[in-house]
Short mmCIF file of C-alpha atoms in Angstrom, two decimals:
data_model
loop_
_atom_site.label_atom_id
_atom_site.label_comp_id
_atom_site.label_asym_id
_atom_site.label_seq_id
_atom_site.Cartn_x
_atom_site.Cartn_y
_atom_site.Cartn_z
CA MET P 2 -5.03 -28.54 29.99
CA SER P 3 -4.55 -28.04 26.66
CA LEU P 4 -3.75 -30.79 23.90
CA ARG P 5 -1.46 -29.86 21.15
CA CYS P 6 -3.29 -31.16 17.77
CA ASP P 7 -1.12 -34.62 17.24
CA GLN P 8 -1.74 -35.52 21.07
CA THR P 9 -5.41 -35.75 20.15
CA PRO P 10 -7.30 -38.81 19.33
CA GLU P 11 -8.25 -37.44 15.81
CA TRP P 12 -4.82 -37.12 14.39
CA PRO P 13 -4.13 -40.41 13.38
CA LEU P 14 -7.96 -40.25 12.19
CA LEU P 15 -7.36 -37.35 10.23
CA HIS P 16 -4.24 -39.02 8.32
CA ALA P 17 -5.99 -42.16 7.55
CA HIS P 18 -8.91 -39.95 6.04
CA PHE P 19 -6.35 -38.08 4.19
CA SER P 20 -4.87 -41.52 2.88
CA SER P 21 -7.95 -43.29 1.92
CA ASP P 22 -9.95 -40.59 0.74
CA ALA P 23 -9.09 -36.92 0.91
CA SER P 24 -6.20 -36.78 -0.83
CA GLN P 25 -7.98 -37.33 -3.95
CA GLN P 26 -10.81 -35.54 -3.52
CA ASP P 27 -12.22 -33.26 -6.68
CA LEU P 28 -14.20 -30.50 -5.78
CA ARG P 29 -16.40 -31.00 -9.05
CA GLN P 30 -17.12 -34.15 -8.26
CA SER P 31 -17.93 -33.23 -4.24
CA PHE P 32 -20.64 -30.39 -5.63
CA ALA P 33 -22.20 -33.00 -7.75
CA GLN P 34 -22.64 -35.41 -5.18
CA ASP P 35 -23.55 -33.23 -2.70
CA THR P 36 -26.38 -30.57 -3.61
CA GLN P 37 -26.14 -28.83 -0.09
CA ARG P 38 -22.40 -28.30 -0.11
CA PHE P 39 -22.62 -24.55 -0.69
CA ASP P 40 -25.28 -24.20 2.17
CA HIS P 41 -23.20 -26.49 4.56
CA PHE P 42 -19.78 -24.62 4.14
CA SER P 43 -21.05 -21.15 3.74
CA GLN P 44 -21.82 -19.15 6.92
CA SER P 45 -22.86 -15.53 7.61
CA ALA P 46 -20.28 -13.92 10.83
CA PRO P 47 -20.88 -10.29 11.88
CA HIS P 48 -20.40 -8.13 9.01
CA VAL P 49 -18.53 -11.11 7.05
CA PHE P 50 -19.98 -13.90 4.83
CA ALA P 51 -17.80 -16.56 4.14
CA ASP P 52 -18.15 -19.39 1.49
CA LEU P 53 -15.66 -22.12 2.13
CA SER P 54 -17.39 -25.12 -0.17
CA LYS P 55 -14.90 -24.49 -2.93
CA ASN P 56 -11.85 -25.90 -0.20
CA LEU P 57 -10.72 -29.96 -0.41
CA TRP P 58 -12.34 -31.04 2.44
CA ASN P 59 -16.02 -32.73 2.57
CA ARG P 60 -18.29 -32.99 6.04
CA ASP P 61 -16.01 -36.08 7.65
CA THR P 62 -13.13 -33.94 6.97
CA GLU P 63 -14.72 -30.93 9.10
CA ALA P 64 -16.34 -33.18 11.73
CA LEU P 65 -12.87 -34.73 12.57
CA LEU P 66 -11.09 -31.44 12.47
CA LEU P 67 -13.75 -29.79 15.06
CA ASP P 68 -13.32 -32.70 17.29
CA MET P 69 -9.56 -32.24 17.09
CA ALA P 70 -10.17 -28.53 17.89
CA ARG P 71 -12.50 -29.56 21.00
CA HIS P 72 -10.25 -32.20 22.34
CA ALA P 73 -7.09 -30.21 22.09
CA GLY P 74 -9.10 -27.53 24.62
CA VAL P 75 -9.07 -24.60 21.94
CA GLU P 76 -12.57 -23.49 23.81
CA GLN P 77 -10.49 -23.56 27.13
CA HIS P 78 -7.72 -21.62 25.67
CA ARG P 79 -10.11 -19.09 24.02
CA ASP P 80 -11.37 -18.27 27.41
CA ALA P 81 -8.45 -18.22 28.97
CA MET P 82 -7.01 -15.30 26.18
CA LEU P 83 -10.58 -13.46 26.96
CA GLY P 84 -10.70 -13.49 30.30
CA GLY P 85 -7.21 -12.28 30.76
CA GLN P 86 -4.82 -15.22 32.06
CA PRO P 87 -1.35 -14.89 31.13
CA ILE P 88 -1.87 -17.23 28.05
CA ASN P 89 1.67 -16.09 26.61
CA THR P 90 3.71 -17.79 28.80
CA THR P 91 7.24 -17.02 27.43
CA GLU P 92 6.57 -13.69 28.64
CA GLY P 93 4.28 -13.78 31.59
CA ARG P 94 1.87 -11.77 30.36
CA ALA P 95 -2.27 -11.72 29.77
CA VAL P 96 -3.15 -11.25 26.18
CA LEU P 97 -5.51 -8.16 26.22
CA HIS P 98 -6.31 -6.71 22.58
CA THR P 99 -9.96 -7.75 22.74
CA LEU P 100 -10.25 -5.83 25.94
CA LEU P 101 -9.30 -2.62 23.77
CA ARG P 102 -12.71 -3.14 22.17
CA ARG P 103 -14.86 -4.57 24.83
CA PRO P 104 -17.67 -2.14 25.83
CA ALA P 105 -17.04 -0.19 29.33
CA GLY P 106 -18.36 -1.86 32.51
CA LEU P 107 -18.83 -5.18 30.29
CA ALA P 108 -18.02 -8.64 32.49
CA LEU P 109 -17.48 -11.74 30.86
CA PRO P 110 -17.77 -14.95 32.36
CA GLY P 111 -14.02 -16.29 33.70
CA ASP P 112 -12.92 -12.42 33.78
CA GLN P 113 -10.04 -12.38 36.01
CA ILE P 114 -9.78 -10.22 39.17
CA THR P 115 -8.03 -7.36 37.53
CA ILE P 116 -9.95 -7.13 34.30
CA ALA P 117 -12.20 -4.32 35.57
CA ALA P 118 -9.71 -2.35 36.41
CA ASP P 119 -7.54 -2.84 33.31
CA LEU P 120 -11.16 -2.14 30.90
CA GLU P 121 -11.64 1.35 33.16
CA GLN P 122 -8.25 2.38 32.02
CA VAL P 123 -8.67 1.38 28.76
CA HIS P 124 -11.97 3.44 28.13
CA THR P 125 -9.87 6.38 29.92
CA THR P 126 -7.11 6.05 27.59
CA LEU P 127 -9.55 5.86 24.67
CA ASP P 128 -11.63 8.66 25.36
CA ALA P 129 -8.57 10.88 26.22
CA MET P 130 -7.33 9.60 22.62
CA LEU P 131 -10.73 10.61 20.58
CA VAL P 132 -11.10 13.84 22.22
CA TYR P 133 -7.46 14.61 20.56
CA ALA P 134 -8.16 12.79 17.45
CA ASP P 135 -11.38 14.89 16.82
CA ALA P 136 -9.50 18.37 17.97
CA VAL P 137 -7.07 17.31 15.24
CA ARG P 138 -9.39 16.49 12.65
CA ALA P 139 -11.19 19.51 12.96
CA ASP P 140 -8.20 21.92 13.19
CA ASP P 141 -7.99 23.04 9.36
CA ALA P 142 -4.44 24.47 10.58
CA ILE P 143 -3.37 21.00 10.46
CA THR P 144 -3.20 19.28 6.64
CA ASP P 145 -0.78 16.77 7.43
CA VAL P 146 -0.17 13.51 9.88
CA VAL P 147 2.99 11.77 9.87
CA ASN P 148 2.97 8.44 11.81
CA ILE P 149 6.43 7.19 12.42
CA GLY P 150 6.44 3.72 13.77
CA ILE P 151 7.33 0.22 12.02
CA GLY P 152 5.90 -3.43 12.21
CA GLY P 153 2.51 -3.08 13.96
CA SER P 154 3.12 0.34 14.65
CA ASP P 155 2.83 0.96 10.85
CA LEU P 156 0.97 -2.03 9.30
CA GLY P 157 -2.48 -1.67 11.18
CA PRO P 158 -2.69 1.82 11.16
CA HIS P 159 -1.57 2.33 7.49
CA MET P 160 -3.72 -0.41 6.18
CA ALA P 161 -6.81 1.06 8.05
CA VAL P 162 -6.49 4.09 6.84
CA LEU P 163 -6.08 3.49 3.42
CA ALA P 164 -8.93 0.94 3.88
CA LEU P 165 -11.40 3.50 5.22
CA GLU P 166 -10.43 6.57 2.70
CA ALA P 167 -13.85 7.08 1.66
CA PHE P 168 -13.99 8.55 5.61
CA ARG P 169 -11.02 10.62 5.54
CA ALA P 170 -11.42 13.85 7.01
CA PRO P 171 -11.23 16.67 4.29
CA GLY P 172 -8.41 18.83 3.74
CA LYS P 173 -6.22 16.18 5.73
CA ARG P 174 -3.52 13.85 4.20
CA PHE P 175 -1.63 11.06 6.09
CA HIS P 176 1.76 9.74 5.43
CA PHE P 177 3.27 6.75 7.27
CA VAL P 178 7.37 6.60 7.55
CA SER P 179 8.66 2.84 8.77
CA ASN P 180 11.71 2.20 7.18
CA VAL P 181 14.94 3.33 8.38
CA ASP P 182 16.03 4.01 4.86
CA GLY P 183 16.28 7.82 4.85
CA HIS P 184 14.82 8.03 0.99
CA GLU P 185 11.27 7.16 2.79
CA LEU P 186 11.63 10.00 5.26
CA HIS P 187 13.20 12.65 2.95
CA THR P 188 10.77 11.66 0.34
CA THR P 189 7.91 12.70 2.88
CA LEU P 190 9.35 15.65 4.41
CA ARG P 191 9.90 17.13 0.97
CA THR P 192 6.12 17.89 0.63
CA LEU P 193 5.73 19.00 3.88
CA ARG P 194 5.33 22.44 5.79
CA PRO P 195 6.33 22.67 9.28
CA GLU P 196 3.44 24.87 10.47
CA SER P 197 0.33 22.82 9.26
CA THR P 198 2.09 18.95 9.98
CA LEU P 199 1.63 16.84 13.02
CA PHE P 200 4.25 14.03 13.69
CA LEU P 201 2.84 11.10 15.52
CA ILE P 202 5.38 8.80 16.95
CA ALA P 203 3.96 5.14 17.58
CA SER P 204 6.44 3.13 20.15
CA LYS P 205 5.84 1.05 22.93
CA THR P 206 9.27 1.41 23.83
CA PHE P 207 10.57 4.20 22.76
CA THR P 208 13.97 2.00 21.84
CA THR P 209 12.94 0.77 18.66
CA ALA P 210 16.03 1.66 16.47
CA GLU P 211 14.28 2.40 13.31
CA THR P 212 11.46 4.96 14.98
CA MET P 213 13.77 6.83 17.02
CA THR P 214 16.21 7.27 14.08
CA ASN P 215 13.09 8.92 11.97
CA ALA P 216 11.78 10.43 15.10
CA ARG P 217 15.08 12.38 15.89
CA SER P 218 15.58 13.41 12.07
CA ALA P 219 11.89 14.58 11.79
CA LEU P 220 12.19 16.52 14.93
CA ALA P 221 15.70 18.29 14.03
CA TRP P 222 13.96 19.00 10.22
CA PHE P 223 10.95 20.63 12.00
CA ALA P 224 13.40 22.91 14.10
CA ALA P 225 15.57 23.66 11.08
CA GLN P 226 12.37 24.49 9.46
CA GLY P 227 11.22 26.92 11.77
CA GLY P 228 8.94 24.88 13.42
CA GLN P 229 7.69 25.03 17.41
CA VAL P 230 7.00 22.08 19.12
CA LEU P 231 3.20 22.39 20.69
CA GLY P 232 2.97 19.89 22.69
CA ARG P 233 1.17 17.38 20.57
CA PRO P 234 1.49 14.00 21.90
CA CYS P 235 2.97 10.37 20.57
CA ALA P 236 1.64 6.87 21.55
CA GLY P 237 3.57 5.05 23.97
CA PRO P 238 3.88 3.20 27.35
CA PRO P 239 2.94 5.50 30.15
CA THR P 240 6.04 3.88 31.66
CA LYS P 241 8.17 5.53 28.70
CA VAL P 242 7.21 9.22 29.32
CA TYR P 243 10.91 10.23 29.99
CA ALA P 244 11.94 8.59 26.86
CA ALA P 245 9.10 10.41 25.11
CA ARG P 246 10.74 13.91 26.46
CA ALA P 247 14.17 12.89 25.70
CA VAL P 248 13.33 12.56 22.09
CA GLY P 249 11.79 15.69 22.08
CA PHE P 250 7.94 14.96 21.87
CA THR P 251 5.33 15.28 24.67
CA PRO P 252 3.94 12.42 26.81
CA PRO P 253 2.07 10.08 25.58
CA PHE P 254 -1.25 8.31 25.52
CA GLY P 255 -1.14 5.20 27.32
CA LEU P 256 0.19 1.32 26.12
CA TRP P 257 0.56 -1.64 28.14
CA SER P 258 2.10 -4.74 28.09
CA GLY P 259 -1.20 -6.76 27.30
CA TRP P 260 -1.09 -6.47 23.70
CA GLY P 261 1.79 -6.73 20.88
CA GLY P 262 2.41 -4.43 18.03
CA ARG P 263 0.49 -6.76 15.40
CA TYR P 264 -2.62 -6.38 17.86
CA SER P 265 -2.23 -2.74 18.71
CA LEU P 266 -4.69 -0.95 16.02
CA TRP P 267 -6.89 -0.92 18.38
CA SER P 268 -5.07 1.02 20.92
CA ALA P 269 -3.35 4.36 20.65
CA ILE P 270 -1.39 3.46 17.82
CA GLY P 271 -4.73 3.89 16.15
CA LEU P 272 -4.54 7.75 16.44
CA PRO P 273 -3.70 8.14 12.68
CA LEU P 274 -6.87 6.04 12.08
CA ALA P 275 -8.92 8.06 14.53
CA ILE P 276 -7.87 11.36 13.28
CA SER P 277 -9.07 10.17 9.82
CA ILE P 278 -12.28 8.70 10.52
CA GLY P 279 -13.13 10.41 13.48
CA SER P 280 -14.34 9.38 17.12
CA ALA P 281 -17.40 7.98 16.07
CA GLY P 282 -15.92 5.65 12.67
CA PHE P 283 -12.96 4.62 15.45
CA ARG P 284 -16.14 3.49 18.01
CA ASP P 285 -17.62 2.02 15.20
CA LEU P 286 -14.60 -0.01 14.21
CA LEU P 287 -14.29 -1.17 17.60
CA GLU P 288 -17.84 -2.22 17.74
CA GLY P 289 -17.28 -4.39 14.86
CA ALA P 290 -14.44 -5.86 15.95
CA HIS P 291 -16.28 -6.87 19.57
CA ALA P 292 -18.99 -8.08 17.37
CA MET P 293 -16.89 -10.87 16.15
CA ASP P 294 -15.00 -11.48 19.41
CA GLU P 295 -18.51 -12.31 20.66
CA HIS P 296 -19.00 -14.67 17.48
CA PHE P 297 -16.08 -16.30 18.56
CA ARG P 298 -16.69 -16.76 22.18
CA THR P 299 -20.36 -17.96 21.78
CA ALA P 300 -20.76 -19.64 18.59
CA PRO P 301 -20.81 -23.47 18.67
CA LEU P 302 -17.76 -24.88 16.82
CA ALA P 303 -19.40 -25.76 13.91
CA GLN P 304 -20.89 -22.39 13.22
CA ASN P 305 -18.06 -20.31 14.49
CA LEU P 306 -16.15 -18.80 11.18
CA PRO P 307 -12.70 -18.39 13.19
CA VAL P 308 -12.58 -21.82 14.27
CA ARG P 309 -13.59 -23.19 10.96
CA LEU P 310 -10.82 -21.00 9.30
CA GLY P 311 -8.31 -22.02 12.08
CA VAL P 312 -8.87 -26.08 11.62
CA LEU P 313 -8.91 -25.70 7.67
CA ASP P 314 -5.50 -23.91 7.84
CA ILE P 315 -4.46 -27.12 10.07
CA TRP P 316 -5.46 -29.11 7.76
CA TYR P 317 -3.86 -27.68 4.55
CA ARG P 318 -0.64 -27.20 5.95
CA ASN P 319 -0.24 -30.47 7.94
CA PHE P 320 -1.90 -32.90 5.44
CA HIS P 321 -2.14 -31.47 2.21
CA GLY P 322 1.38 -29.70 3.08
CA PHE P 323 0.18 -26.46 1.05
CA THR P 324 3.00 -23.80 2.00
CA SER P 325 1.62 -20.63 1.51
CA ARG P 326 -1.73 -19.14 1.25
CA CYS P 327 -2.43 -15.93 -1.27
CA ILE P 328 -4.51 -13.24 -0.36
CA ALA P 329 -6.43 -11.07 -3.22
CA PRO P 330 -8.49 -8.11 -1.69
CA TYR P 331 -10.98 -7.30 -4.50
CA HIS P 332 -11.50 -3.99 -3.32
CA ALA P 333 -8.18 -1.29 -3.99
CA ALA P 334 -8.62 0.44 -0.74
CA LEU P 335 -7.72 -3.17 0.94
CA ARG P 336 -4.46 -2.97 -1.04
CA ARG P 337 -2.40 -3.10 2.37
CA LEU P 338 -4.52 -5.96 3.70
CA PRO P 339 -1.79 -8.96 2.54
CA ALA P 340 1.10 -7.16 3.93
CA TYR P 341 -1.00 -6.51 7.32
CA LEU P 342 -1.80 -10.15 7.53
CA GLN P 343 1.66 -11.33 6.60
CA GLN P 344 2.77 -10.01 9.75
CA LEU P 345 -0.26 -10.96 11.89
CA GLU P 346 0.04 -14.67 10.66
CA MET P 347 3.72 -15.05 10.30
CA GLU P 348 5.14 -13.31 13.48
CA SER P 349 2.24 -15.29 15.32
CA ASN P 350 2.76 -18.62 14.33
CA GLY P 351 6.17 -18.48 12.66
CA LYS P 352 7.24 -20.76 15.38
CA ARG P 353 9.30 -23.97 15.23
CA VAL P 354 9.24 -24.73 18.81
CA GLY P 355 6.45 -25.41 21.36
CA LEU P 356 5.64 -23.83 24.60
CA ASP P 357 7.99 -26.41 26.26
CA GLY P 358 10.66 -24.83 23.99
CA GLN P 359 11.36 -28.08 22.26
CA PRO P 360 11.12 -28.44 17.91
CA LEU P 361 7.73 -29.21 17.08
CA PRO P 362 7.41 -32.54 14.80
CA TYR P 363 5.26 -30.76 11.96
CA ALA P 364 5.13 -27.67 10.06
CA THR P 365 3.34 -24.15 11.07
CA SER P 366 2.87 -20.93 9.61
CA PRO P 367 2.32 -21.10 6.01
CA VAL P 368 3.82 -18.01 3.81
CA LEU P 369 1.13 -15.37 3.49
CA TRP P 370 1.44 -13.10 0.30
CA GLY P 371 -0.89 -11.31 -2.07
CA GLU P 372 -1.87 -8.17 -4.20
CA PRO P 373 -5.23 -6.85 -5.06
CA GLY P 374 -7.35 -7.82 -7.92
CA THR P 375 -7.52 -7.75 -10.64
CA ASN P 376 -3.96 -6.65 -10.67
CA GLY P 377 -2.74 -10.10 -9.11
CA GLN P 378 -4.45 -11.74 -12.20
CA HIS P 379 -1.88 -10.49 -14.82
CA ALA P 380 0.79 -10.99 -12.16
CA PHE P 381 0.84 -14.40 -10.33
CA PHE P 382 -2.50 -16.16 -10.94
CA GLN P 383 -1.08 -18.02 -13.86
CA MET P 384 0.60 -19.99 -11.00
CA LEU P 385 -2.53 -20.27 -9.59
CA HIS P 386 -4.25 -21.84 -11.88
CA GLN P 387 -1.41 -23.69 -14.03
CA GLY P 388 1.64 -24.11 -11.60
CA THR P 389 3.09 -27.01 -10.18
CA ASP P 390 2.20 -26.31 -6.61
CA VAL P 391 -1.40 -26.39 -5.08
CA LEU P 392 -1.72 -22.97 -3.42
CA PRO P 393 -5.15 -22.20 -1.71
CA LEU P 394 -6.52 -18.73 -2.57
CA GLU P 395 -8.66 -16.12 -0.24
CA LEU P 396 -10.56 -13.82 -1.83
CA VAL P 397 -11.98 -10.60 -0.20
CA ALA P 398 -14.96 -9.25 -1.82
CA VAL P 399 -17.08 -6.06 -1.20
CA ARG P 400 -20.73 -5.89 -2.24
CA GLN P 401 -20.90 -2.03 -2.73
CA PRO P 402 -18.78 0.48 -4.06
CA THR P 403 -17.87 3.96 -2.30
CA HIS P 404 -17.21 5.37 -5.63
CA PRO P 405 -19.75 6.27 -8.38
CA LEU P 406 -18.11 5.38 -11.55
CA PRO P 407 -20.55 3.49 -13.57
CA GLY P 408 -19.39 -0.08 -14.50
CA HIS P 409 -16.64 -0.71 -12.52
CA HIS P 410 -17.77 -2.51 -9.88
CA ASN P 411 -19.91 -5.16 -11.20
CA LYS P 412 -16.47 -5.80 -13.60
CA LEU P 413 -14.63 -6.20 -10.30
CA LEU P 414 -16.95 -8.62 -8.85
CA ALA P 415 -17.54 -10.76 -11.91
CA ASN P 416 -13.72 -11.02 -11.78
CA ALA P 417 -13.51 -11.98 -8.25
CA LEU P 418 -16.23 -14.58 -8.79
CA ALA P 419 -14.66 -15.87 -12.33
CA GLN P 420 -11.27 -16.50 -10.33
CA ALA P 421 -12.85 -18.87 -7.59
CA GLN P 422 -15.04 -20.57 -10.11
CA ALA P 423 -12.01 -21.15 -12.71
CA LEU P 424 -9.76 -22.64 -10.17
CA MET P 425 -12.10 -25.01 -9.28
CA VAL P 426 -13.57 -25.84 -12.69
CA GLY P 427 -10.44 -25.81 -14.56
CA LYS P 428 -10.87 -26.39 -18.43
CA ALA P 429 -9.77 -29.29 -20.49
CA SER P 430 -8.19 -28.46 -23.83
CA ASP P 431 -8.20 -31.00 -26.80
CA GLU P 432 -5.25 -28.68 -28.62
CA ASP P 433 -2.41 -29.08 -26.17
CA GLY P 434 -1.37 -29.25 -22.30
CA HIS P 435 -0.77 -24.98 -22.83
CA ARG P 436 -4.38 -24.52 -22.78
CA HIS P 437 -5.29 -27.10 -20.28
CA PHE P 438 -6.64 -25.96 -16.80
CA PRO P 439 -6.41 -29.08 -14.12
CA GLY P 440 -9.10 -26.82 -11.77
CA ASN P 441 -9.60 -28.43 -8.43
CA ARG P 442 -7.60 -25.52 -6.97
CA PRO P 443 -9.45 -24.63 -3.75
CA SER P 444 -10.14 -20.94 -2.52
CA THR P 445 -11.88 -19.20 0.40
CA PHE P 446 -14.32 -16.38 -0.39
CA LEU P 447 -15.04 -13.27 1.99
CA LEU P 448 -17.69 -11.03 1.52
CA LEU P 449 -18.36 -7.90 3.04
CA ASP P 450 -21.70 -5.95 2.39
CA ALA P 451 -19.85 -2.50 2.59
CA LEU P 452 -16.64 -1.51 3.31
CA THR P 453 -16.96 0.37 6.62
CA PRO P 454 -15.36 1.23 9.80
CA ALA P 455 -17.59 -1.84 11.52
CA SER P 456 -16.97 -4.31 9.05
CA LEU P 457 -13.10 -3.88 8.67
CA GLY P 458 -13.30 -3.85 12.57
CA ALA P 459 -15.07 -7.34 12.04
CA LEU P 460 -12.78 -8.64 9.13
CA ILE P 461 -9.54 -8.11 11.28
CA ALA P 462 -10.85 -9.40 14.38
CA LEU P 463 -12.07 -12.73 12.53
CA GLN P 464 -8.34 -12.99 11.18
CA GLU P 465 -6.53 -12.29 14.25
CA HIS P 466 -9.01 -15.28 15.78
CA ARG P 467 -8.22 -17.60 12.89
CA VAL P 468 -4.45 -17.37 13.74
CA PHE P 469 -5.37 -17.95 17.39
CA VAL P 470 -6.82 -21.18 16.73
CA SER P 471 -4.47 -22.41 14.44
CA GLY P 472 -1.40 -21.51 17.07
CA SER P 473 -3.56 -22.87 19.59
CA LEU P 474 -3.78 -26.12 18.00
CA TRP P 475 0.00 -26.26 17.20
CA GLY P 476 0.98 -25.67 20.91
CA ILE P 477 2.94 -22.67 20.20
CA ASN P 478 2.67 -19.21 22.02
CA SER P 479 1.48 -17.19 19.32
CA PHE P 480 1.99 -13.77 21.13
CA ASP P 481 5.82 -13.62 21.44
CA GLN P 482 8.54 -12.87 18.39
CA TRP P 483 11.70 -13.87 19.74
CA GLY P 484 12.66 -14.18 16.12
CA VAL P 485 12.73 -10.62 15.50
CA GLU P 486 15.79 -10.13 17.97
CA LEU P 487 18.93 -11.60 16.86
CA GLY P 488 19.18 -9.40 13.98
CA LYS P 489 18.88 -6.10 15.79
CA VAL P 490 21.68 -7.14 18.08
CA LEU P 491 23.76 -8.20 15.23
CA ALA P 492 22.74 -4.93 13.47
CA LYS P 493 24.29 -2.29 15.87
CA ASP P 494 27.77 -4.22 16.16
CA ILE P 495 27.97 -4.12 12.36
CA GLU P 496 27.04 -0.34 12.58
CA ALA P 497 29.87 0.10 14.52
CA ARG P 498 32.08 -1.81 12.24
CA LEU P 499 30.74 0.28 9.05
CA GLU P 500 32.83 2.98 10.98
CA SER P 501 35.76 1.24 12.09
CA GLY P 502 36.00 -1.23 9.40
CA ASP P 503 36.91 -3.68 12.14
CA ALA P 504 35.68 -7.32 10.41
CA ALA P 505 37.33 -9.21 13.25
CA GLY P 506 35.68 -12.32 14.30
CA LEU P 507 33.17 -12.12 11.35
CA ASP P 508 32.58 -15.12 9.22
CA ALA P 509 33.86 -14.53 5.58
CA SER P 510 31.09 -13.54 3.56
CA THR P 511 29.81 -10.92 6.03
CA ALA P 512 33.72 -9.50 6.28
CA GLY P 513 33.79 -9.51 2.33
CA LEU P 514 30.39 -7.61 2.16
CA LEU P 515 31.23 -5.52 5.19
CA ALA P 516 34.68 -3.98 2.51
CA ARG P 517 32.56 -4.05 0.07
CA VAL P 518 29.89 -1.61 1.67
CA ARG P 519 32.61 0.46 2.84
CA GLY P 520 34.18 0.75 -0.61
CA GLY P 521 37.05 -1.20 0.36
#
């Protein structure tokens, strides 16, 4: 049975350790006192090198955190997830996103009896999707692919298509429409011709209001422009074939209930990415993610990168009290990574109650935010260096560029390295406080050798498992998202009131805004 982090014997020891020593740690002194600090707090994992040495912890801190994870049952919880046990307790489901990238026929210790059949179904769908993707990729008549979806049906594919732009099929343009705001769809449609456009509708339920509104409008535009539906499919669960037909699209590739939207890039939701980079590239993405899955499954806790990151997140949130984490990808192709990680972390772990439904006595998910370097340096890095709040920074850099322009990449990498250095060492000033940099500000540095489908897959899987670890320790269900439901329900009611003007039963603020929006 898993324990919550605060139920382990290490929890009070960590509080004592923080109060007596760690709260006053100075990274500059830590490096001076431990000449092996970089070697101890850096490591290689599949496709990712991580430097954790500029974080506000020491060997004793990490040892206590890892013992906490061990006693909390993180390893057993991990194995239960990978084996297909129904760890999504509020919905009574297994959590099977890692199955989407598991090689065909591979059995793991602890697999539930249904896993072999599930894996076979996964690969049947994958093979069919990739055959279709390659056919579209090779079809010169299709110049534009429009993905209509929202949440995980948009953020993952959008981020990945941009990240792997260097592998994109020539002659193909990719568009992503998620917002129900008609300006987004209208602006996209103005650039398209129906005879050369493929629409992909990405939805698990075919009831999501934003996606269905955009899908119907796209279909109406398509017909009004003289387009003909050619039987091109969309992505959704096999149980929703009737809904797809009702909207006007052909039956979908299969999706099932074992993975939520934010974990669905590896499934048929990844179809736009598969079209962009081809079946071989998509299989490389899956292989990179599976390599990280195996690292997470087999590496000892002290050398397990997702575990080390996950316990560091607990240390920062619940002991240092840091409320957010900034993501700074030093690669323009990763510009949508912060938005993707926002959903992954905050929808998974932004919960105030534990598995028993009772309020938790500690904080959970931090706020994630960010912007690519070096843009962020000219926007919010002022606050990171000299602001009143200490905010951990996570830099993601890529050693090899994919462009031929001389001089650019070394400048980019130099800035990434310099920012991490400056945050730590700071700078004293004899002039006045305006020029003083306090330093001792933490950062994590993740380095990819090259930005490829395999390395991107590994990077995403690393972040997924890190979120799992912190969620497991907090004793929450990282795989539901009930918090998104209430607003949807109320929006349906208010939409009807926008037509009728009826404000009966509304609070005064909403009633006043309703009248103002209606022009009253």
